Short mmCIF file of C-alpha atoms and ligand atoms in Angstrom, two decimals:
data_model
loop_
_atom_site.label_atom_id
_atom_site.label_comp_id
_atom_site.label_asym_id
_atom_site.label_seq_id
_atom_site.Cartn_x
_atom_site.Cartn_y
_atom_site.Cartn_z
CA UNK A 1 0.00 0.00 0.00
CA UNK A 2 1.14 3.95 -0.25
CA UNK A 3 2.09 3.87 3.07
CA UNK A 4 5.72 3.09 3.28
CA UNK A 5 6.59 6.50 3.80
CA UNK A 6 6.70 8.02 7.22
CA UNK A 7 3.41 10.84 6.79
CA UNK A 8 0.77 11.35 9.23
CA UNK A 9 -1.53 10.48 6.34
CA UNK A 10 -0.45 6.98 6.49
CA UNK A 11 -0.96 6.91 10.54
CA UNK A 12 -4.25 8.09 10.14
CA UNK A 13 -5.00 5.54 7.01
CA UNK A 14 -3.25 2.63 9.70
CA UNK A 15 -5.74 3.49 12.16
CA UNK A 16 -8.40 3.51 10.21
CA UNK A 17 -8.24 0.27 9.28
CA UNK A 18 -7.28 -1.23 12.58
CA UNK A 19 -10.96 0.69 14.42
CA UNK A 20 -13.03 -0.82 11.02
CA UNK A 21 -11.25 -4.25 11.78
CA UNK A 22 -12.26 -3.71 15.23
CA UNK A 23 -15.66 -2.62 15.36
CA UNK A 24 -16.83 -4.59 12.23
CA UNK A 25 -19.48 -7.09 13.52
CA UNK A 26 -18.83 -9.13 11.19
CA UNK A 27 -15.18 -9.83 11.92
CA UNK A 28 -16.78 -10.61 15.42
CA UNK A 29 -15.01 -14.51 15.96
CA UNK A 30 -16.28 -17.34 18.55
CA UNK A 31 -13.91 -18.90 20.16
CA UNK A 32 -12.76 -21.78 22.56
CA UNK A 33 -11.38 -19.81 24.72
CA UNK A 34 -13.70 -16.91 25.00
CA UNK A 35 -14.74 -17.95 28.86
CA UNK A 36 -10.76 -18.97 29.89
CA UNK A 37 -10.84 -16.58 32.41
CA UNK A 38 -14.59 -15.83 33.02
CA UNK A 39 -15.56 -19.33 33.37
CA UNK A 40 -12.77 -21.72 33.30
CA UNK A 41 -14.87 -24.92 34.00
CA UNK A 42 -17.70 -24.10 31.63
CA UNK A 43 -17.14 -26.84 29.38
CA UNK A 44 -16.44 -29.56 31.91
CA UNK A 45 -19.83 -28.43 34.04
CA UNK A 46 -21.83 -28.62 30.45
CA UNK A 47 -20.13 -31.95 29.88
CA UNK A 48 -21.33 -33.03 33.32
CA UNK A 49 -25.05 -32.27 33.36
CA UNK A 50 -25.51 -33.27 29.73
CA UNK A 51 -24.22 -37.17 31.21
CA UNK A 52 -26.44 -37.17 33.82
CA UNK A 53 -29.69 -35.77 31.88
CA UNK A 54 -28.97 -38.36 29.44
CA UNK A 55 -28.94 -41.31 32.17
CA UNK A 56 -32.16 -40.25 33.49
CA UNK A 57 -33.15 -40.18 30.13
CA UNK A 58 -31.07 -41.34 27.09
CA UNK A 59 -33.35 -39.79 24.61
CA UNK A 60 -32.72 -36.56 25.93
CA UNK A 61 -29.55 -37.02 23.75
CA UNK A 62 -31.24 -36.51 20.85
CA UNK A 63 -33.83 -33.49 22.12
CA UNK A 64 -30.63 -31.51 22.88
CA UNK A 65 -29.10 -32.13 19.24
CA UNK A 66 -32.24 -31.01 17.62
CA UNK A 67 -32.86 -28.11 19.91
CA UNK A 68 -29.55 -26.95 18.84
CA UNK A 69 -30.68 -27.44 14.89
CA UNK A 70 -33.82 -25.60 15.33
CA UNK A 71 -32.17 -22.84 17.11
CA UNK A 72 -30.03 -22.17 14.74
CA UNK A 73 -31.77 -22.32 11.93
CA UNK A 74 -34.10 -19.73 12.51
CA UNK A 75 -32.12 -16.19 13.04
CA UNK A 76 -28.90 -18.30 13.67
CA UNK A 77 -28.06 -19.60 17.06
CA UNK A 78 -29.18 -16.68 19.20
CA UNK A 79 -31.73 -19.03 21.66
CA UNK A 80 -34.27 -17.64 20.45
CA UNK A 81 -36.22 -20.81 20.85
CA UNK A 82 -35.73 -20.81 24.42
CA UNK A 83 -37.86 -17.57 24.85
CA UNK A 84 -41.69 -18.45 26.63
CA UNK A 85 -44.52 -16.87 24.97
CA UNK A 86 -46.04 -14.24 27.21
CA UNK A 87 -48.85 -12.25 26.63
CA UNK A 88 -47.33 -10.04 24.77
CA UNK A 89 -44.76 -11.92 22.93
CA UNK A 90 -44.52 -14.60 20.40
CA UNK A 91 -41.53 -16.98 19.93
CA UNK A 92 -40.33 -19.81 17.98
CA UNK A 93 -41.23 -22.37 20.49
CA UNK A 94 -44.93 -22.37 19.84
CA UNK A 95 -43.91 -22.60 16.19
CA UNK A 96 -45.35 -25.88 14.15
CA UNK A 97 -42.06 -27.68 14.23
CA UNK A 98 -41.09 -27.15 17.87
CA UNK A 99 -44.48 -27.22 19.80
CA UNK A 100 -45.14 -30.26 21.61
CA UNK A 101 -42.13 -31.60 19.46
CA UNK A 102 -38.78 -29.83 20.59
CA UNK A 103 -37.90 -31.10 24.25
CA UNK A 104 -34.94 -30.69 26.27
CA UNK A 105 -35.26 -26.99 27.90
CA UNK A 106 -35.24 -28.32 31.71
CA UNK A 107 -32.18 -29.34 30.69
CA UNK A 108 -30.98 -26.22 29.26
CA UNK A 109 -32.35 -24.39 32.57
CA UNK A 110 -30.92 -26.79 34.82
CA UNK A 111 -27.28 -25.80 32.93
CA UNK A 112 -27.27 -22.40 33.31
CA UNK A 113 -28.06 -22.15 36.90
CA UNK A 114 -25.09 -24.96 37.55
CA UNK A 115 -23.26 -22.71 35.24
CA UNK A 116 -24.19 -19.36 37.13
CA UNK A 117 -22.92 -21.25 40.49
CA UNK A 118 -20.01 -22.52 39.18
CA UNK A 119 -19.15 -18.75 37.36
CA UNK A 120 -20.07 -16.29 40.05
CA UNK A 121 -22.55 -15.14 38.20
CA UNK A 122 -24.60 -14.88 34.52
CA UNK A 123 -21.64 -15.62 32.21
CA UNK A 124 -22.47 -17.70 29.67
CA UNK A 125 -25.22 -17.22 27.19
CA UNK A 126 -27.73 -19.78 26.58
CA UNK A 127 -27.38 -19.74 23.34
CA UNK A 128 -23.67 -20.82 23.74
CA UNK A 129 -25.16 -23.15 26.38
CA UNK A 130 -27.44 -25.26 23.74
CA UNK A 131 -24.26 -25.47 21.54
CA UNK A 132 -22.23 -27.40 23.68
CA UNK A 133 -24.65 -29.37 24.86
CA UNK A 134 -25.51 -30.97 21.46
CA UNK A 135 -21.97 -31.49 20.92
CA UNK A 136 -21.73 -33.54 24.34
CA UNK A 137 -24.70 -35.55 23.16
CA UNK A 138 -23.77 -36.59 20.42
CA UNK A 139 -20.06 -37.86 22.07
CA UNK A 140 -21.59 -39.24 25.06
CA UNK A 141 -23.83 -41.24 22.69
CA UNK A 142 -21.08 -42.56 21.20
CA UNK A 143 -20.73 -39.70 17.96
CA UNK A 144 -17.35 -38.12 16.53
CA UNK A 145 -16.12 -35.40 19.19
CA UNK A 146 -15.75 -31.94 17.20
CA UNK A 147 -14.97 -28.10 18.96
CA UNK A 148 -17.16 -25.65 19.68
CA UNK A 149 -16.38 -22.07 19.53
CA UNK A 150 -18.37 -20.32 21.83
CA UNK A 151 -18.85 -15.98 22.92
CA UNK A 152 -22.03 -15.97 21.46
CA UNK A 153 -24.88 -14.18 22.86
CA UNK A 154 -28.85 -14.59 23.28
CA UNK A 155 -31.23 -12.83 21.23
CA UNK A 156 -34.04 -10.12 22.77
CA UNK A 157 -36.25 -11.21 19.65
CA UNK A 158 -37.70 -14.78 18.09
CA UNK A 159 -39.28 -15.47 14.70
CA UNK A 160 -42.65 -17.89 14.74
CA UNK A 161 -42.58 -16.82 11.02
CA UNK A 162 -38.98 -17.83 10.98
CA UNK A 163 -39.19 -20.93 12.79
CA UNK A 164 -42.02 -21.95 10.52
CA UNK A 165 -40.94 -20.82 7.25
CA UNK A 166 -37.06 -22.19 7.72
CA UNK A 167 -37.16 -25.82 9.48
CA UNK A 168 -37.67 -28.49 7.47
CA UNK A 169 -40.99 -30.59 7.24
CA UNK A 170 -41.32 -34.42 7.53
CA UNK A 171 -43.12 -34.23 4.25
CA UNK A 172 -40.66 -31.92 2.66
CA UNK A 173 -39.44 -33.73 -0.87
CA UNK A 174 -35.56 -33.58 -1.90
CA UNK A 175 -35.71 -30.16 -3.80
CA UNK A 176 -37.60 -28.76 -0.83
CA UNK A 177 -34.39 -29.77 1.36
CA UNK A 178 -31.77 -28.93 -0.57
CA UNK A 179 -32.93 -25.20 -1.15
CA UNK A 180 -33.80 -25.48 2.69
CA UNK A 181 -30.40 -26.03 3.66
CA UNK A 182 -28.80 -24.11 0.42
CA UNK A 183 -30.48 -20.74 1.74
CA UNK A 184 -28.19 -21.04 5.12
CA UNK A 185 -25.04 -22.08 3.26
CA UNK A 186 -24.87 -25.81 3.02
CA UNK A 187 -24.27 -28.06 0.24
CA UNK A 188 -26.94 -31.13 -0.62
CA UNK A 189 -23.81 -33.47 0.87
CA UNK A 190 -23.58 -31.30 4.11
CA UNK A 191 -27.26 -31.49 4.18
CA UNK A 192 -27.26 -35.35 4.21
CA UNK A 193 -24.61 -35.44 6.58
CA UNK A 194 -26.76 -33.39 8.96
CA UNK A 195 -29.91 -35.44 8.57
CA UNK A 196 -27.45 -38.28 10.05
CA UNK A 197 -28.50 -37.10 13.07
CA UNK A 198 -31.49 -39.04 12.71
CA UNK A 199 -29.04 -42.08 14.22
CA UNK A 200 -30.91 -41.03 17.21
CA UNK A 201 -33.89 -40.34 18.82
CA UNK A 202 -37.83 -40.79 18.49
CA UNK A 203 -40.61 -39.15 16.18
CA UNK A 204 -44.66 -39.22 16.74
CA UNK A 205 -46.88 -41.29 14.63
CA UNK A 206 -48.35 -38.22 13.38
CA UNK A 207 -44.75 -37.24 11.77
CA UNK A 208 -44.38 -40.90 9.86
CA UNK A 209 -47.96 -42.08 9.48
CA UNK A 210 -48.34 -40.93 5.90
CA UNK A 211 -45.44 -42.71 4.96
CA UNK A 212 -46.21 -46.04 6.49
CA UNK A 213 -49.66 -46.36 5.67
CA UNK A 214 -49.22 -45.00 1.60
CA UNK A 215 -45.78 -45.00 0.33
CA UNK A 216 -44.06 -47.84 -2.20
CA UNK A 217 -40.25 -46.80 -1.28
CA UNK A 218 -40.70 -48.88 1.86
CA UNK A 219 -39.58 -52.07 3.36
CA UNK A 220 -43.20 -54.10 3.82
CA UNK A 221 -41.91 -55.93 6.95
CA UNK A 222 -40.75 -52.43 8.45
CA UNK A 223 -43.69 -50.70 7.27
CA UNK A 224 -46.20 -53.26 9.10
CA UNK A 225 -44.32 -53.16 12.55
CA UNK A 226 -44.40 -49.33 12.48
CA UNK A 227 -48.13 -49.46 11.51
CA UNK A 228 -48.47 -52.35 14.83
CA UNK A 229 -48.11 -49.13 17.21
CA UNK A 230 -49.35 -45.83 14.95
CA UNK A 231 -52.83 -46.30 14.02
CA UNK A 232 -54.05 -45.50 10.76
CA UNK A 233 -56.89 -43.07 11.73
CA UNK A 234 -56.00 -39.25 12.25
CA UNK A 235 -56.42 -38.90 15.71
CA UNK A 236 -55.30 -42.04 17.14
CA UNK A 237 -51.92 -42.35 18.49
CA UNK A 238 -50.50 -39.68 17.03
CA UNK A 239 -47.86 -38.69 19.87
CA UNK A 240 -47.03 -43.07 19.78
CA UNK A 241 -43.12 -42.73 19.62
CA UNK A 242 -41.15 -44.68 16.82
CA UNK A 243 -36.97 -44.59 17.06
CA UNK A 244 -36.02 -42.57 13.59
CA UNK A 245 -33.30 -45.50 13.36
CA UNK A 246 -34.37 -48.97 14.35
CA UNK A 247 -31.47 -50.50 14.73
CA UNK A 248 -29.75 -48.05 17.77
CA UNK A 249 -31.85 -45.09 18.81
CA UNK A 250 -29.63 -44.53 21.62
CA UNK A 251 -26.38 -44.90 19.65
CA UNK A 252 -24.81 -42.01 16.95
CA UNK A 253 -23.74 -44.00 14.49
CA UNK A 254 -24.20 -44.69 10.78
CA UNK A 255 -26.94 -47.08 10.72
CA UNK A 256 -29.09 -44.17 9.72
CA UNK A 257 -27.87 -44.49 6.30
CA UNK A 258 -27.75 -48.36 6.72
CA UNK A 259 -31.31 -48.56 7.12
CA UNK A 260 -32.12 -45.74 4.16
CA UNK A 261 -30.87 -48.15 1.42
CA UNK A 262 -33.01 -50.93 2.78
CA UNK A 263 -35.84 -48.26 2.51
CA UNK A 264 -36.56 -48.33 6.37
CA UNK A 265 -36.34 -44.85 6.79
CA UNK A 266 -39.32 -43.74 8.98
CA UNK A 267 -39.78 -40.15 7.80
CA UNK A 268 -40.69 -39.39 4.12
CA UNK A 269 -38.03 -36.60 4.63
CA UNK A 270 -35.24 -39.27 5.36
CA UNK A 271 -36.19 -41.58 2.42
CA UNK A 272 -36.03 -39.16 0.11
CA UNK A 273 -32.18 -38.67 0.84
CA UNK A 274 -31.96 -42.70 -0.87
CA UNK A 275 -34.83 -42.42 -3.59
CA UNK A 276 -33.20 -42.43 -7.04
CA UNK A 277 -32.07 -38.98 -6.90
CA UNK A 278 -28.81 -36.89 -6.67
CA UNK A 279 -27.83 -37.73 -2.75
CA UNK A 280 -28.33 -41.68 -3.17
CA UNK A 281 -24.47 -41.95 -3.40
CA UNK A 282 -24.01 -39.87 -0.55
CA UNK A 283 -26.04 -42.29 1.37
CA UNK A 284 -24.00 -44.91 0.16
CA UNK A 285 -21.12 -43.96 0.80
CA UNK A 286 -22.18 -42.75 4.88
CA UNK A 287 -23.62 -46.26 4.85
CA UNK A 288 -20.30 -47.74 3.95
CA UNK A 289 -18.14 -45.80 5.93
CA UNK A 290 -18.76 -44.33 9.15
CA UNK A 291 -15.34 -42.57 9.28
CA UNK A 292 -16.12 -40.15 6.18
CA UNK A 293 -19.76 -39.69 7.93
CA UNK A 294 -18.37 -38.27 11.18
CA UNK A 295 -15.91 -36.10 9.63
CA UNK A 296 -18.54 -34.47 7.45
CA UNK A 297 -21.29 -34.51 10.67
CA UNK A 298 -18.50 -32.64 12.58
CA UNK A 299 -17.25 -30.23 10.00
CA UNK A 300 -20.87 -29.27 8.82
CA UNK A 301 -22.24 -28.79 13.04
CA UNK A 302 -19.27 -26.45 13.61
CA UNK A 303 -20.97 -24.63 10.49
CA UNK A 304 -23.76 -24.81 11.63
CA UNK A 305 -22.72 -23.10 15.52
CA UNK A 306 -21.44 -20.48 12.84
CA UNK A 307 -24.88 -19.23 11.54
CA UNK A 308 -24.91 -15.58 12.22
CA UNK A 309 -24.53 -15.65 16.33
CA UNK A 310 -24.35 -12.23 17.91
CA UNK A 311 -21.78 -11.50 19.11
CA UNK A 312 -19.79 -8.48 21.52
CA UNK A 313 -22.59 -6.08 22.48
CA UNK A 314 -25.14 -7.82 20.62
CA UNK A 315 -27.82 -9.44 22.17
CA UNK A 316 -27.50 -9.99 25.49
CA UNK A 317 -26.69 -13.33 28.11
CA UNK A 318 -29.72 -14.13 29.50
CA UNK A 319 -30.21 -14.76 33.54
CA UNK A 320 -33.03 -16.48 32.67
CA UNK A 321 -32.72 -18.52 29.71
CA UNK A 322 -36.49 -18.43 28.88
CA UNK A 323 -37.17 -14.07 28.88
CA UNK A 324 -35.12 -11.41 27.53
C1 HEM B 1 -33.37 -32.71 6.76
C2 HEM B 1 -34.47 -32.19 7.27
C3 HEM B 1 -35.06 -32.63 8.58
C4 HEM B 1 -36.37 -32.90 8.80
C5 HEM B 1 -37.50 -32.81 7.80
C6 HEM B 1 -36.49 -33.30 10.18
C7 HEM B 1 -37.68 -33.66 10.80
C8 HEM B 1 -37.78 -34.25 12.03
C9 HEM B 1 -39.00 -34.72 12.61
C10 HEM B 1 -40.39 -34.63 11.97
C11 HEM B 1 -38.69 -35.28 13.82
C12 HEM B 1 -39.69 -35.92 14.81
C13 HEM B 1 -40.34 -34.80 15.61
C14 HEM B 1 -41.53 -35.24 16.42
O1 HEM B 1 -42.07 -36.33 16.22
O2 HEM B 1 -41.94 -34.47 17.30
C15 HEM B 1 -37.28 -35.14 14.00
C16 HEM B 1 -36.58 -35.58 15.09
C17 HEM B 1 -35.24 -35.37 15.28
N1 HEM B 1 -34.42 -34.60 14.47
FE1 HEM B 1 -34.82 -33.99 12.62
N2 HEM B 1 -35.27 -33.28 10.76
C18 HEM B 1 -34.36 -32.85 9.83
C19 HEM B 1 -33.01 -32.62 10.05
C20 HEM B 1 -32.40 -32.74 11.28
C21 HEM B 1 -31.09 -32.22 11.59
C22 HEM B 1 -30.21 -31.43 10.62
C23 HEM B 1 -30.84 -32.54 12.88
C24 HEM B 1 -29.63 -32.21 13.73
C25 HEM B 1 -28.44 -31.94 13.27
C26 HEM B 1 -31.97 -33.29 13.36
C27 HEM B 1 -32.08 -33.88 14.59
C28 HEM B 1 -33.17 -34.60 15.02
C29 HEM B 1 -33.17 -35.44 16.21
C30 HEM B 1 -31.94 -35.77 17.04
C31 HEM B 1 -34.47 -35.90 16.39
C32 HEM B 1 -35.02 -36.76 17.54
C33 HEM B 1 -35.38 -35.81 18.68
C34 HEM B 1 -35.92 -36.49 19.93
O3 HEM B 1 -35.97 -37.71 20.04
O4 HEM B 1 -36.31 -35.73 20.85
N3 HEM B 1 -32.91 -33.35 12.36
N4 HEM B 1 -36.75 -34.49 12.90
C1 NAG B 2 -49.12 -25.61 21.02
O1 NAG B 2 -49.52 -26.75 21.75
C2 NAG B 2 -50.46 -26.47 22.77
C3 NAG B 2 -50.65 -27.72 23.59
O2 NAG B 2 -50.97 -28.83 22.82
C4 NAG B 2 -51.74 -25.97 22.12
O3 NAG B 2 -52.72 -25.70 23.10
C5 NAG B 2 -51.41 -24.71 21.33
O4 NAG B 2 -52.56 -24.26 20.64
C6 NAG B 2 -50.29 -24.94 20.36
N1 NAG B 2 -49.87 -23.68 19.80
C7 NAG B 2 -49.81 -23.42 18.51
C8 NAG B 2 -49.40 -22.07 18.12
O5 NAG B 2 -50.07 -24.26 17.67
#
């Protein structure tokens, strides 16, 4: 640049730069070691109650790894699905993907007042909070470990339109999905590797019934034990819980896949990933090799803890994880 001679010009140009490097928010960076000194043991206290919730409960794995998803796919992972509805607000947790569907927040509570304890104080954001704990989840069921930058903070606002209009549907076709996950940044591959996630955990009846009762692209045998517990009528059974992968629903692994080129996926969503279309080789090669599907799960959930957090004085860190 012009500014190898010794003018006050180039001083001033100098520190320009460095206060537009500084107070850009979009240079704003998480990081591992944003609560070093703030909250040394915040990882290691996450790490501890996540264990626990999960042998009370070993579903509560899975709740925790989608709470994380649907956070951050709706005005990036700012907790906004944490926030109650009052009477005079409305969040993303009423939303039709998350009511009666997303679980997990006693856990998420539970957390932050250990945390608060442990910190001296209100020191780590919620949002940061729901992060690591789907990270944890996933390792202490047996997943790929990955990091997680954290230093970002929780949103005074939530989006029901958001919430409804970004997360994916159970009925959602291929195209559907791949714009889905193309408008925040991810490739049809990351995509797949994400819906790998469905290693663990349950869905209602209402979620698969469709698919069980009408579709061709299934396994009969699988088809008619799913049917033996979610009732064909609307109505009936529709909160009956089915594990999203038979084979382990307590185990992160890559069965998932496994069990989509058999055509025992239980959502139409998941089958579609292994349907004659443009991610059936993805799906073979996750099935075949577990190694190459953890990498990609790990790379593309530290992606998705990227999706625009706030950050410095954005936002805020909640006391309360459930009211701004
Ligand atoms: C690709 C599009 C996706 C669709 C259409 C979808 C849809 C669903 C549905 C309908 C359920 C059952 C909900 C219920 O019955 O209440 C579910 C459960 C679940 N989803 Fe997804 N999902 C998708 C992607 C993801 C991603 C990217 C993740 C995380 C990275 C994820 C994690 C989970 C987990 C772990 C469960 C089980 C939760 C529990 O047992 O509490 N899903 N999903
Ligand atoms: C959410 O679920 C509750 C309890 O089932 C129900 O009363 C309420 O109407 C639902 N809210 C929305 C916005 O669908």
């Amino acid at each position: 640049m012009a500014c190898a001679t010794k003018s006050s010009l180039c001083l001033y140009l100098t520190l320009f730069i460095v206060m537009v490097t500084i107070s850009s928010p979009v240079s704003a960076q998480l990081s591992v070691s944003f609560y070093a000194n703030t909250c040394p043991s915040v990882f290691d206290t996450v790490r501890t109650a996540v264990r626990s919730a999960i042998n009370r409960e070993a579903r509560m794995g899975a709740s925790l790894l989608r709470m994380f998803f649907h956070d951050c796919f709706v005005n990036g992972c700012d907790a906004g699905i944490l926030l109650d509805d009052t009477a005079s607000f409305t969040g993303e947790k009423t939303a039709l993907p998350n009511n009666n569907s997303v679980r997990g927040y006693e856990v998420i509570d539970n957390i932050k007042t250990q945390l608060d304890r442990a910190c001296g104080g209100s020191v780590v954001s919620c949002a940061d909070i729901i992060a690591i704990s789907a990270r944890d989840s996933v390792v202490e069921l047996g997943g790929p470990s990955y990091s997680v930058p954290v230093g970002r903070r929780d949103a005074r606002t939530a989006s029901r339109d958001g919430a409804n209009s970004n997360l994916p549907g159970f009925s959602s076709n291929l195209d559907v999905l791949i714009s889905q996950f193309s408008n925040k940044g991810f490739t049809a591959r990351e995509m797949v590797a994400l819906s790998g996630a469905h290693t663990i955990g349950q869905a209602r009846c209402v979620t698969f019934r469709n698919r069980i009762y009408t579709e061709t692209n299934i396994d009969s045998a699988f088809a008619t034990s799913r049917q033996a517990n979610c009732p064909q009528a609307v109505g009936s059974g529709d909160d009956n819980l089915a594990p999203l992968d038979a084979q382990s629903p307590n185990r992160f692994g890559n069965n998932y896949f496994q069990a989509l080129t058999n055509r025992r996926g239980l959502l139409h969503s998941d089958q579609v990933l292994f349907n004659g279309g443009s991610t059936d080789s993805i799906v073979t090669t996750y099935s075949n090799d577990a190694t190459t599907f953890n990498t990609d799960f790990s790379n593309a959930m530290i992606k998705m803890g990227n999706l625009s957090p706030l950050t410095g004085t954005q936002g805020e860190v909640r006391t309360n994880c459930r009211r701004f």
